């Protein structure tokens, strides 16, 4: 008998879950991504380089900043523009803000209801109003970082080729720092909340891929690595990663030579455990998670660890920026000639690649983006197929609930993954 | 209403004191402890007007800021009152504005505040505006106009009243003047060292030079607009205007507004606020059934110009535009009021002469091609006339400033068959003050020539004795230049010239030239005791001492103030000159120049027709001719 | 008194507009005192029957979307287009002029029918839409104002003047002074000129005002070196097209 869960709730984007079981056997289990494809690659062709990042930001509302930065960096590489140290710091801070708000949204609004046995966080408005208020407060602080640096959290306006068109005010950065420090009690309460949840026991080892940046928890870098020994330049991603289409999904899937793999918080956490900030490591031990975990449900714990990690890193980055001084806006360099550029960032959900070629007039010729969620889709399906046998005896309702929780632990962003389509005739 | 004089009367109670920039900085620093201080600051390459956080950010020398002080005196998003929507509606009154100082208002901005006062205090006084006016102190500062300012055309480049303090610029420092008791108190309390010694009488205020200006006197504007409602210039504006509203939003004297209610998110309480609106928006004049009473952009732009240059002028007898140039500085379509108005002026004053009734009173337009200062109060204008101009020396013409009227002036140059004449204009009343603001290239109205001048034919082969008292030299110069042009046709020429002082003597260069030329005899006298020319001190009669003339062949031409003739005529008679050989310049109040209005009569003789140059023989019987 | 029942729905878009609503933070809590949130797939699992107000984000690209939208229209009293994609196609429509390429894609897609889409449509091309909240993304305050007006049974008032007004009120440097082309003079205000504040130019994401002054505006663009094709291209980024009316 078939279980069809249309328009899975509490994820970003639209997907159907289809489980076909018959007398104790799984005949079929698949995740149908039904989000409509949008052909961004076709849309970008012929656009001027100054328009590319703002258009590409519109691929996704939650991770528009990651797309913007990856796009700018790829364009900068193609056209030969080098952002200065101040711009790089500001971009890091902006990314911290975005990842924090994305994680907090996912943790509190999408995941928490599952672990409290309710269907949405708004059901707690009467009984546990403080919890909802806390979620909104934390999200507010994260969004504030994006506002101060980027102008607004969704589709930033200050980001530009070479850096930023407007510098943030020193007073705003100082207030932000105070807000971040003031958020620590709320974070403690969040950790206590999650430490008390029962996470399902399920383990399956896979390949964990993320950027690699010596000395730093990775964010913006030009090399990527994996738990299976992969170590390559971002510009060579096509040699390591293959994207392919299925007959039922509007999103592409991805694999390495070794099969499906995982990107995202858990991959970053596992590959970079020694580079976590001191506070983040405390949180990891409070949540009883370490670098050896292979339980995909632990992505949620990794997300919370990352939130605290980025709070601490944001404070240090603000201090560094204030020492640097923020005087003067960068003059807008107008690069000439064309070129090819590839860049990668760690978006909230994992490794994001953007690759462009420009013609001599600075107009975009080809574009390619590899989305974190698209890279995870094969892994999600493999996990679903692996976990199903243990759930066969459960009720339909319980079964779907557990599968949904698994899907949600990946925090898929389906608007992103269906952004563009390149169809190869087979 | 006359515009601001160049030398405002010294306010008897004004404090004046030089201040150094460092003292101003300390003053502002002290003010910041007690007041909200608003001033011009640089932000992202713009000069903005905003609350000051640090005294060091304040600019004292700047072209007009983007916004005018209207931003604070009549702000956008101004709460009129709060209300609560419980079972009973509770109205809470607006609390008072915090005490504030706007530090750095240019004269144009201060004029704009006067306009806002006129408009908003009229009828039912706008209490919200008044509260802000009372809570706000105004500190003026002098400025340098940029290429968009045209304050000099409107007389708004200087101001004598309406501020609490004013900073006049000098070399490297300032002169601070108090304009009110509040201003004085501010100095006592926050800059005690500045008040320590009072300064001497102030030097004249800075006079501005604006490159952009109206090419005609601003007082003409209401009259001009009266006839320009259907001028083609409005259609052109309508095509160019983007309707963005920047002009009215930034104009310091625009105040049209909308009133709306804003509720809080909880829907339980809210405020009624007023926000800036603009007659340039297409929805401004629309009513609920869809009718739009000003539906084209041409209509909307025309309305703005009429508000500034006609309606408000008719109401308050002063310009509602202060020439700050904010509208043109920010306009993406490059619409500039001076261009529009100059074009309108040119459109409406064609030199065509229809044979309509009243034509003989209609002036032609002449261009000022040169302008030179002759004395502290006199300017020499050279005019180029539309056609060749013939006249006799001693004639006069009527000069028109539309809106102010006409006045007669003697022609100071000799007739040479060309199109150019010289005039001397002394600053006396409203019309001559307006003329003094005119510049090269401006057009003024001219009518004439009128009057009967010197008969040169009668002077051929004779000696000439020219007696010039003060400004009487003007008419005599016309005669003298004619004589010198054909020097050999005349005998000896003697010029007796007297004035109050060297400074008040007109045509000093010409006098020196004539004196040195050897072609004539010049004698000078001034009233003042010691003078740089070393000429004798005395009046005109002194110059007759030891004067040798041949009374049988001398013709005298006397020109000076009315009182002079009483003293000079007997001297001439004693020298043996005949009545018909003495020419007097008798000026009266000439108005029509056509012998009709009656204002210039001496007994039964009309000066504008038969004079002003009269041989004594023809007027000696007139009792009113010479002052007894 | 029964609380107004509101819900959020989305089709093809980035979900940034719904996220903006969630980003209202404390104001969101206050709103939830006044309304009952009965459906919001991104953050709730509940589903509702009848609604008073449905906010719908995203464009419509496929037959199943059209049918879904019609069903939503049937079960709600008021339907509000949330954001540029819902209002006029927004950035989704950017590729719709690429005739040959898109057709080429569609030719290939015939082998993979599930990949076939139609040109993206605004909601109003499929069902009657009552009101809109424009922008990409929407402005949170504007959303609150529209919601408030609907709760008070009033007509929501969007500004009818251009972004230039907000720039001038805030004293921002004008993009044209830096040699940048800005769509501010013809774009609807209400965003507080946030892009110009951020040093970027206006790309017209909120759509044209009712009576844009296209003639003098195009002349201005030509002064800055744009050809007619360039000018039309500027309007294409957010699909705001050209309106015929002009005063």
Short mmCIF file of C-alpha atoms in Angstrom, two decimals, chain A:
data_model
loop_
_atom_site.label_atom_id
_atom_site.label_comp_id
_atom_site.label_asym_id
_atom_site.label_seq_id
_atom_site.Cartn_x
_atom_site.Cartn_y
_atom_site.Cartn_z
CA UNK A 1 0.00 0.00 0.00
CA UNK A 2 1.15 3.42 -0.84
CA UNK A 3 1.73 6.28 1.48
CA UNK A 4 1.88 9.60 -0.26
CA UNK A 5 2.79 12.66 1.70
CA UNK A 6 2.24 15.63 -0.57
CA UNK A 7 3.84 18.98 0.11
CA UNK A 8 5.82 17.97 3.13
CA UNK A 9 5.42 20.61 5.78
CA UNK A 10 8.06 22.43 7.74
CA UNK A 11 10.70 22.34 5.06
CA UNK A 12 11.70 25.02 2.62
CA UNK A 13 10.22 24.26 -0.77
CA UNK A 14 7.86 21.62 -2.09
CA UNK A 15 8.38 17.85 -2.10
CA UNK A 16 6.29 14.69 -2.01
CA UNK A 17 7.26 11.61 -0.12
CA UNK A 18 6.10 8.35 -1.63
CA UNK A 19 6.40 5.05 0.20
CA UNK A 20 5.10 1.90 -1.37
CA UNK A 21 5.11 -1.08 0.95
CA UNK A 22 3.56 -4.45 0.52
CA UNK A 23 3.42 -7.19 3.09
CA UNK A 24 6.48 -6.18 4.99
CA UNK A 25 8.49 -5.22 1.97
CA UNK A 26 9.41 -1.87 0.58
CA UNK A 27 8.64 -1.70 -3.08
CA UNK A 28 9.44 1.94 -3.55
CA UNK A 29 10.51 4.92 -1.53
CA UNK A 30 11.32 8.19 -3.08
CA UNK A 31 11.40 11.89 -2.48
CA UNK A 32 9.74 13.70 -5.34
CA UNK A 33 10.87 17.23 -5.62
CA UNK A 34 7.95 19.00 -7.21
CA UNK A 35 9.13 22.56 -6.81
CA UNK A 36 8.85 24.13 -10.22
CA UNK A 37 12.17 24.59 -12.01
CA UNK A 38 13.06 28.16 -12.77
CA UNK A 39 15.84 28.15 -15.36
CA UNK A 40 18.04 30.73 -13.69
CA UNK A 41 20.91 29.79 -15.95
CA UNK A 42 18.88 30.81 -18.98
CA UNK A 43 17.84 33.99 -17.23
CA UNK A 44 21.38 35.01 -16.41
CA UNK A 45 22.74 34.60 -19.90
CA UNK A 46 23.61 37.94 -21.44
CA UNK A 47 23.21 39.88 -18.17
CA UNK A 48 25.79 42.43 -17.14
CA UNK A 49 28.08 41.28 -14.32
CA UNK A 50 26.71 43.96 -12.00
CA UNK A 51 23.24 42.42 -12.25
CA UNK A 52 24.22 38.77 -11.81
CA UNK A 53 24.49 38.60 -8.02
CA UNK A 54 21.21 40.47 -7.33
CA UNK A 55 19.35 38.18 -9.72
CA UNK A 56 20.92 35.00 -8.40
CA UNK A 57 20.11 36.02 -4.82
CA UNK A 58 16.46 35.50 -5.75
CA UNK A 59 17.05 31.76 -6.09
CA UNK A 60 16.39 31.44 -2.39
CA UNK A 61 15.02 33.63 0.37
CA UNK A 62 16.68 31.82 3.27
CA UNK A 63 20.16 31.58 1.80
CA UNK A 64 20.16 34.57 -0.52
CA UNK A 65 23.33 35.82 1.13
CA UNK A 66 25.23 32.62 0.41
CA UNK A 67 24.19 32.74 -3.23
CA UNK A 68 25.09 36.43 -3.42
CA UNK A 69 28.56 35.90 -1.97
CA UNK A 70 29.33 32.78 -4.00
CA UNK A 71 28.19 34.62 -7.11
CA UNK A 72 30.26 37.71 -6.37
CA UNK A 73 33.35 35.64 -5.62
CA UNK A 74 32.98 33.63 -8.83
CA UNK A 75 32.52 36.83 -10.84
CA UNK A 76 35.50 38.44 -9.09
CA UNK A 77 37.65 35.48 -10.00
CA UNK A 78 36.45 35.59 -13.60
CA UNK A 79 37.14 39.30 -13.98
CA UNK A 80 40.26 39.55 -11.85
CA UNK A 81 39.02 41.61 -8.88
CA UNK A 82 40.57 41.11 -5.46
CA UNK A 83 38.50 42.18 -2.44
CA UNK A 84 40.55 43.58 0.43
CA UNK A 85 40.89 42.19 3.97
CA UNK A 86 38.11 44.42 5.33
CA UNK A 87 35.68 43.20 2.68
CA UNK A 88 36.55 39.59 3.41
CA UNK A 89 35.92 40.08 7.13
CA UNK A 90 32.62 41.80 6.49
CA UNK A 91 31.58 38.96 4.21
CA UNK A 92 32.41 36.43 6.89
CA UNK A 93 30.33 38.33 9.40
CA UNK A 94 27.46 38.56 6.94
CA UNK A 95 27.62 34.80 6.36
CA UNK A 96 27.65 34.15 10.09
CA UNK A 97 24.45 36.14 10.42
CA UNK A 98 22.78 34.28 7.61
CA UNK A 99 23.74 30.83 8.78
CA UNK A 100 22.63 31.65 12.31
CA UNK A 101 19.22 32.88 11.23
CA UNK A 102 18.74 29.92 8.91
CA UNK A 103 19.70 27.42 11.59
CA UNK A 104 17.55 29.08 14.24
CA UNK A 105 14.59 29.15 11.89
CA UNK A 106 15.02 25.48 11.15
CA UNK A 107 15.66 24.42 14.74
CA UNK A 108 12.83 26.28 16.39
CA UNK A 109 10.21 26.50 13.70
CA UNK A 110 10.71 23.37 11.71
CA UNK A 111 12.31 20.81 14.02
CA UNK A 112 11.26 21.63 17.59
CA UNK A 113 7.57 20.84 17.00
CA UNK A 114 8.52 17.22 16.18
CA UNK A 115 10.40 16.82 19.45
CA UNK A 116 7.62 18.39 21.50
CA UNK A 117 4.87 16.44 19.80
CA UNK A 118 3.08 19.44 18.29
CA UNK A 119 2.45 20.55 14.74
CA UNK A 120 3.83 24.08 14.93
CA UNK A 121 5.65 26.30 17.36
CA UNK A 122 2.70 28.67 17.39
CA UNK A 123 0.79 26.13 19.42
CA UNK A 124 3.07 27.08 22.30
CA UNK A 125 1.94 30.72 22.32
CA UNK A 126 -0.32 30.12 25.33
CA UNK A 127 1.54 27.40 27.24
CA UNK A 128 5.17 28.31 26.58
CA UNK A 129 5.12 31.82 25.19
CA UNK A 130 8.62 32.38 26.49
CA UNK A 131 9.97 29.73 24.15
CA UNK A 132 8.43 31.36 21.09
CA UNK A 133 9.63 34.78 22.23
CA UNK A 134 13.12 33.41 22.72
CA UNK A 135 13.17 31.90 19.25
CA UNK A 136 12.14 35.23 17.76
CA UNK A 137 14.69 37.13 19.85
CA UNK A 138 17.55 34.95 18.72
CA UNK A 139 16.44 35.14 15.14
CA UNK A 140 16.19 38.90 15.51
CA UNK A 141 19.84 39.15 16.58
CA UNK A 142 20.96 37.00 13.67
CA UNK A 143 18.90 39.04 11.24
CA UNK A 144 20.29 42.21 12.73
CA UNK A 145 23.79 41.15 11.68
CA UNK A 146 22.52 40.78 8.12
CA UNK A 147 20.78 44.16 8.27
CA UNK A 148 23.79 46.03 9.58
CA UNK A 149 26.26 44.54 7.09
CA UNK A 150 24.03 43.70 4.14
CA UNK A 151 21.21 46.23 4.39
CA UNK A 152 18.55 43.57 4.84
CA UNK A 153 18.59 39.82 5.58
CA UNK A 154 16.82 38.73 2.40
CA UNK A 155 18.43 39.78 -0.88
CA UNK A 156 21.19 42.02 0.50
CA UNK A 157 21.80 45.43 -1.04
CA UNK A 158 25.28 46.50 0.07
CA UNK A 159 27.14 43.52 -1.39
CA UNK A 160 28.94 44.30 -4.60
CA UNK A 161 31.90 43.33 -6.78
CA UNK A 162 35.01 43.98 -4.75
CA UNK A 163 33.28 44.26 -1.38
CA UNK A 164 30.59 46.55 -0.11
CA UNK A 165 29.09 49.70 -1.53
CA UNK A 166 28.36 51.10 1.91
CA UNK A 167 30.23 50.46 5.16
CA UNK A 168 28.31 49.73 8.34
CA UNK A 169 28.35 52.33 11.09
CA UNK A 170 30.75 51.79 13.96
CA UNK A 171 27.92 52.47 16.42
CA UNK A 172 25.80 49.76 14.79
CA UNK A 173 28.62 47.24 15.05
CA UNK A 174 29.10 48.07 18.71
CA UNK A 175 25.39 47.59 19.42
CA UNK A 176 25.48 44.34 17.52
CA UNK A 177 28.29 43.08 19.65
CA UNK A 178 26.31 43.91 22.78
CA UNK A 179 23.29 42.10 21.37
CA UNK A 180 25.38 39.02 20.62
CA UNK A 181 26.75 38.91 24.13
CA UNK A 182 23.27 39.47 25.52
CA UNK A 183 22.01 36.50 23.50
CA UNK A 184 24.08 33.99 25.47
CA UNK A 185 21.43 33.26 28.14
CA UNK A 186 18.90 32.54 25.38
CA UNK A 187 21.41 30.22 23.73
CA UNK A 188 21.98 28.41 27.01
CA UNK A 189 18.26 27.87 27.32
CA UNK A 190 18.17 26.56 23.76
CA UNK A 191 20.95 24.10 24.47
CA UNK A 192 19.15 22.88 27.57
CA UNK A 193 15.97 22.46 25.54
CA UNK A 194 17.67 20.36 22.86
CA UNK A 195 19.71 18.42 25.38
CA UNK A 196 16.44 17.18 26.77
CA UNK A 197 15.10 15.85 23.44
CA UNK A 198 15.08 12.18 22.47
CA UNK A 199 16.83 11.89 19.17
CA UNK A 200 16.09 8.74 17.17
CA UNK A 201 18.89 6.22 17.08
CA UNK A 202 19.88 5.60 13.51
CA UNK A 203 23.33 5.31 12.04
CA UNK A 204 24.64 5.12 8.53
CA UNK A 205 28.08 6.18 7.52
CA UNK A 206 28.47 8.14 4.34
CA UNK A 207 31.03 10.50 2.84
CA UNK A 208 31.01 13.92 4.52
CA UNK A 209 32.17 16.78 2.28
CA UNK A 210 32.85 20.41 3.12
CA UNK A 211 35.23 23.29 2.40
CA UNK A 212 38.65 23.24 3.95
CA UNK A 213 40.33 26.29 5.38
CA UNK A 214 43.40 25.67 7.52
CA UNK A 215 43.00 27.17 10.96
CA UNK A 216 39.36 28.16 10.47
CA UNK A 217 35.99 26.54 10.72
CA UNK A 218 35.31 26.64 6.98
CA UNK A 219 33.17 29.34 5.42
CA UNK A 220 34.67 30.93 2.30
CA UNK A 221 37.58 28.93 0.88
CA UNK A 222 39.05 27.62 -2.33
CA UNK A 223 39.64 24.01 -1.39
CA UNK A 224 37.25 21.29 -0.33
CA UNK A 225 37.77 17.96 1.38
CA UNK A 226 35.94 14.93 2.72
CA UNK A 227 36.05 12.25 5.36
CA UNK A 228 37.04 9.77 2.64
CA UNK A 229 40.30 11.48 1.71
CA UNK A 230 39.03 13.87 -0.96
CA UNK A 231 41.13 17.01 -1.19
CA UNK A 232 40.72 19.25 -4.21
CA UNK A 233 40.55 22.83 -5.43
CA UNK A 234 37.11 24.30 -5.72
CA UNK A 235 37.84 25.07 -9.37
CA UNK A 236 38.13 21.32 -9.97
CA UNK A 237 34.75 20.45 -8.47
CA UNK A 238 33.46 19.06 -11.75
CA UNK A 239 36.13 16.41 -11.66
CA UNK A 240 35.03 15.20 -8.25
CA UNK A 241 31.29 15.72 -8.24
CA UNK A 242 28.80 14.53 -10.81
CA UNK A 243 25.25 15.81 -11.08
CA UNK A 244 22.50 13.78 -12.66
CA UNK A 245 18.75 13.82 -13.24
CA UNK A 246 16.16 11.31 -12.20
CA UNK A 247 12.83 10.62 -13.77
CA UNK A 248 10.72 11.95 -10.94
CA UNK A 249 12.58 14.87 -9.44
CA UNK A 250 12.82 18.42 -10.70
CA UNK A 251 16.06 18.76 -8.78
CA UNK A 252 19.39 17.28 -9.74
CA UNK A 253 21.10 14.68 -7.61
CA UNK A 254 24.84 14.40 -7.06
CA UNK A 255 27.45 11.73 -6.38
CA UNK A 256 31.18 11.28 -6.14
CA UNK A 257 33.02 8.31 -7.50
CA UNK A 258 32.18 6.59 -4.24
CA UNK A 259 28.43 7.23 -4.28
CA UNK A 260 26.09 9.57 -2.44
CA UNK A 261 27.45 11.99 0.14
CA UNK A 262 26.39 14.52 2.76
CA UNK A 263 27.13 18.22 2.97
CA UNK A 264 25.98 20.59 5.68
CA UNK A 265 26.39 21.20 9.38
CA UNK A 266 27.09 17.60 10.30
CA UNK A 267 29.76 17.29 7.61
CA UNK A 268 31.39 20.54 8.70
CA UNK A 269 31.16 19.55 12.35
CA UNK A 270 32.73 16.15 11.83
CA UNK A 271 35.51 17.36 9.56
CA UNK A 272 36.41 20.40 11.66
CA UNK A 273 35.76 19.46 15.26
CA UNK A 274 39.16 20.73 16.53
CA UNK A 275 38.49 24.13 14.95
CA UNK A 276 35.25 24.80 16.85
CA UNK A 277 35.28 27.77 19.20
CA UNK A 278 35.59 27.08 22.94
CA UNK A 279 31.92 27.83 23.62
CA UNK A 280 30.86 25.64 20.72
CA UNK A 281 32.82 22.72 22.06
CA UNK A 282 31.10 23.09 25.42
CA UNK A 283 27.77 22.97 23.63
CA UNK A 284 28.83 19.84 21.73
CA UNK A 285 29.57 18.02 24.93
CA UNK A 286 26.34 19.22 26.54
CA UNK A 287 24.50 17.80 23.55
CA UNK A 288 26.58 14.59 23.69
CA UNK A 289 27.78 14.79 20.14
CA UNK A 290 31.31 14.34 18.89
CA UNK A 291 33.17 14.01 15.61
CA UNK A 292 32.51 10.26 15.35
CA UNK A 293 28.75 10.48 15.10
CA UNK A 294 27.13 9.07 11.98
CA UNK A 295 23.51 9.64 12.94
CA UNK A 296 21.89 12.00 10.41
CA UNK A 297 19.40 13.15 13.05
CA UNK A 298 22.40 14.68 14.80
CA UNK A 299 22.53 17.32 12.10
CA UNK A 300 20.16 19.21 14.36
CA UNK A 301 22.66 19.12 17.21
CA UNK A 302 25.42 20.16 14.83
CA UNK A 303 23.30 23.10 13.76
CA UNK A 304 22.96 24.31 17.32
CA UNK A 305 26.69 23.90 17.90
CA UNK A 306 27.31 25.99 14.80
CA UNK A 307 24.98 28.74 16.00
CA UNK A 308 27.03 29.14 19.15
CA UNK A 309 30.26 28.83 17.18
CA UNK A 310 29.21 31.63 14.87
CA UNK A 311 28.04 33.83 17.73
CA UNK A 312 31.50 33.61 19.24
CA UNK A 313 33.21 34.10 15.88
CA UNK A 314 30.96 37.10 15.13
CA UNK A 315 32.04 38.81 18.32
CA UNK A 316 35.70 38.31 17.45
CA UNK A 317 35.14 39.44 13.87
CA UNK A 318 33.41 42.61 15.02
CA UNK A 319 36.35 43.35 17.32
CA UNK A 320 38.74 42.84 14.43
CA UNK A 321 36.70 45.10 12.17
CA UNK A 322 36.60 47.84 14.75
CA UNK A 323 40.36 47.63 15.07
CA UNK A 324 40.76 47.83 11.30
CA UNK A 325 38.54 50.85 11.14
CA UNK A 326 35.73 51.26 8.64
CA UNK A 327 36.65 54.49 6.95
CA UNK A 328 36.13 55.01 3.29
CA UNK A 329 34.09 53.05 0.83
CA UNK A 330 35.91 51.02 -1.72
CA UNK A 331 36.08 52.75 -5.10
CA UNK A 332 34.14 50.78 -7.65
CA UNK A 333 36.62 49.08 -9.94
CA UNK A 334 35.21 48.41 -13.39
CA UNK A 335 36.95 45.32 -14.70
CA UNK A 336 37.30 44.80 -18.42
CA UNK A 337 37.60 41.65 -20.46
CA UNK A 338 36.02 38.27 -19.82
CA UNK A 339 37.01 35.10 -18.02
CA UNK A 340 36.01 32.08 -16.06
CA UNK A 341 35.59 31.90 -12.31
CA UNK A 342 34.51 29.34 -9.77
CA UNK A 343 33.88 29.96 -6.08
CA UNK A 344 32.41 28.06 -3.18
CA UNK A 345 30.93 29.00 0.18
CA UNK A 346 29.53 27.01 3.05
CA UNK A 347 25.87 27.93 2.92
CA UNK A 348 23.68 27.05 5.91
CA UNK A 349 22.86 23.72 4.33
CA UNK A 350 26.31 22.93 3.02
CA UNK A 351 28.71 23.36 0.19
CA UNK A 352 27.56 25.73 -2.54
CA UNK A 353 29.44 26.17 -5.84
CA UNK A 354 28.94 28.93 -8.39
CA UNK A 355 30.81 28.89 -11.68
CA UNK A 356 30.53 31.48 -14.46
CA UNK A 357 32.04 32.47 -17.75
CA UNK A 358 31.87 36.04 -18.97
CA UNK A 359 32.48 37.41 -22.44
CA UNK A 360 34.71 40.34 -23.31
CA UNK A 361 31.98 42.88 -22.62
CA UNK A 362 31.36 41.64 -19.10
CA UNK A 363 28.14 39.85 -20.07
CA UNK A 364 27.47 36.42 -18.62
CA UNK A 365 27.80 33.54 -21.03
CA UNK A 366 27.32 30.38 -18.95
CA UNK A 367 26.43 29.73 -15.33
CA UNK A 368 26.47 26.64 -13.20
CA UNK A 369 25.47 26.26 -9.57
CA UNK A 370 25.73 23.18 -7.43
CA UNK A 371 23.31 23.46 -4.55
CA UNK A 372 23.89 21.86 -1.14
CA UNK A 373 20.45 20.30 -0.97
CA UNK A 374 20.81 18.83 -4.43
CA UNK A 375 24.00 17.19 -3.23
CA UNK A 376 22.14 15.74 -0.26
CA UNK A 377 19.15 14.36 -2.10
CA UNK A 378 20.74 11.04 -2.99
CA UNK A 379 21.86 10.66 0.60
CA UNK A 380 18.38 11.42 1.89
CA UNK A 381 16.91 8.72 -0.27
CA UNK A 382 19.55 6.23 0.77
CA UNK A 383 18.88 7.05 4.41
CA UNK A 384 15.15 6.69 3.89
CA UNK A 385 15.63 3.29 2.34
CA UNK A 386 17.98 2.27 5.13
CA UNK A 387 15.73 3.35 7.96
CA UNK A 388 12.54 1.94 6.56
CA UNK A 389 13.06 -1.70 7.57
CA UNK A 390 13.12 -0.77 11.26
CA UNK A 391 9.89 1.18 10.91
CA UNK A 392 7.89 -1.36 8.98
CA UNK A 393 5.89 -2.45 11.97
CA UNK A 394 4.90 1.06 12.95
CA UNK A 395 1.61 2.67 12.06
CA UNK A 396 1.36 4.74 8.92
CA UNK A 397 1.20 7.88 10.95
CA UNK A 398 4.24 6.99 13.03
CA UNK A 399 6.13 5.85 9.96
CA UNK A 400 5.57 9.04 8.06
CA UNK A 401 6.37 11.10 11.12
CA UNK A 402 9.76 9.44 11.52
CA UNK A 403 10.54 9.77 7.84
CA UNK A 404 9.55 13.43 7.87
CA UNK A 405 11.83 13.98 10.84
CA UNK A 406 14.66 12.44 8.92
CA UNK A 407 14.02 14.64 5.94
CA UNK A 408 13.77 17.68 8.17
CA UNK A 409 17.06 16.89 9.84
CA UNK A 410 18.71 17.62 6.49
CA UNK A 411 16.97 21.00 6.38
CA UNK A 412 16.45 20.74 2.65
CA UNK A 413 16.07 23.94 0.66
CA UNK A 414 14.15 22.96 -2.39
CA UNK A 415 13.67 26.37 -3.98
CA UNK A 416 17.43 26.41 -4.33
CA UNK A 417 17.79 22.97 -5.73
CA UNK A 418 15.33 23.54 -8.52
CA UNK A 419 16.76 26.84 -9.52
CA UNK A 420 18.19 25.74 -12.77
CA UNK A 421 18.15 22.96 -15.16
CA UNK A 422 20.62 21.83 -17.66
CA UNK A 423 19.30 18.90 -19.58
CA UNK A 424 21.61 16.57 -21.36
CA UNK A 425 20.04 14.35 -23.93
CA UNK A 426 20.69 10.76 -23.08
#
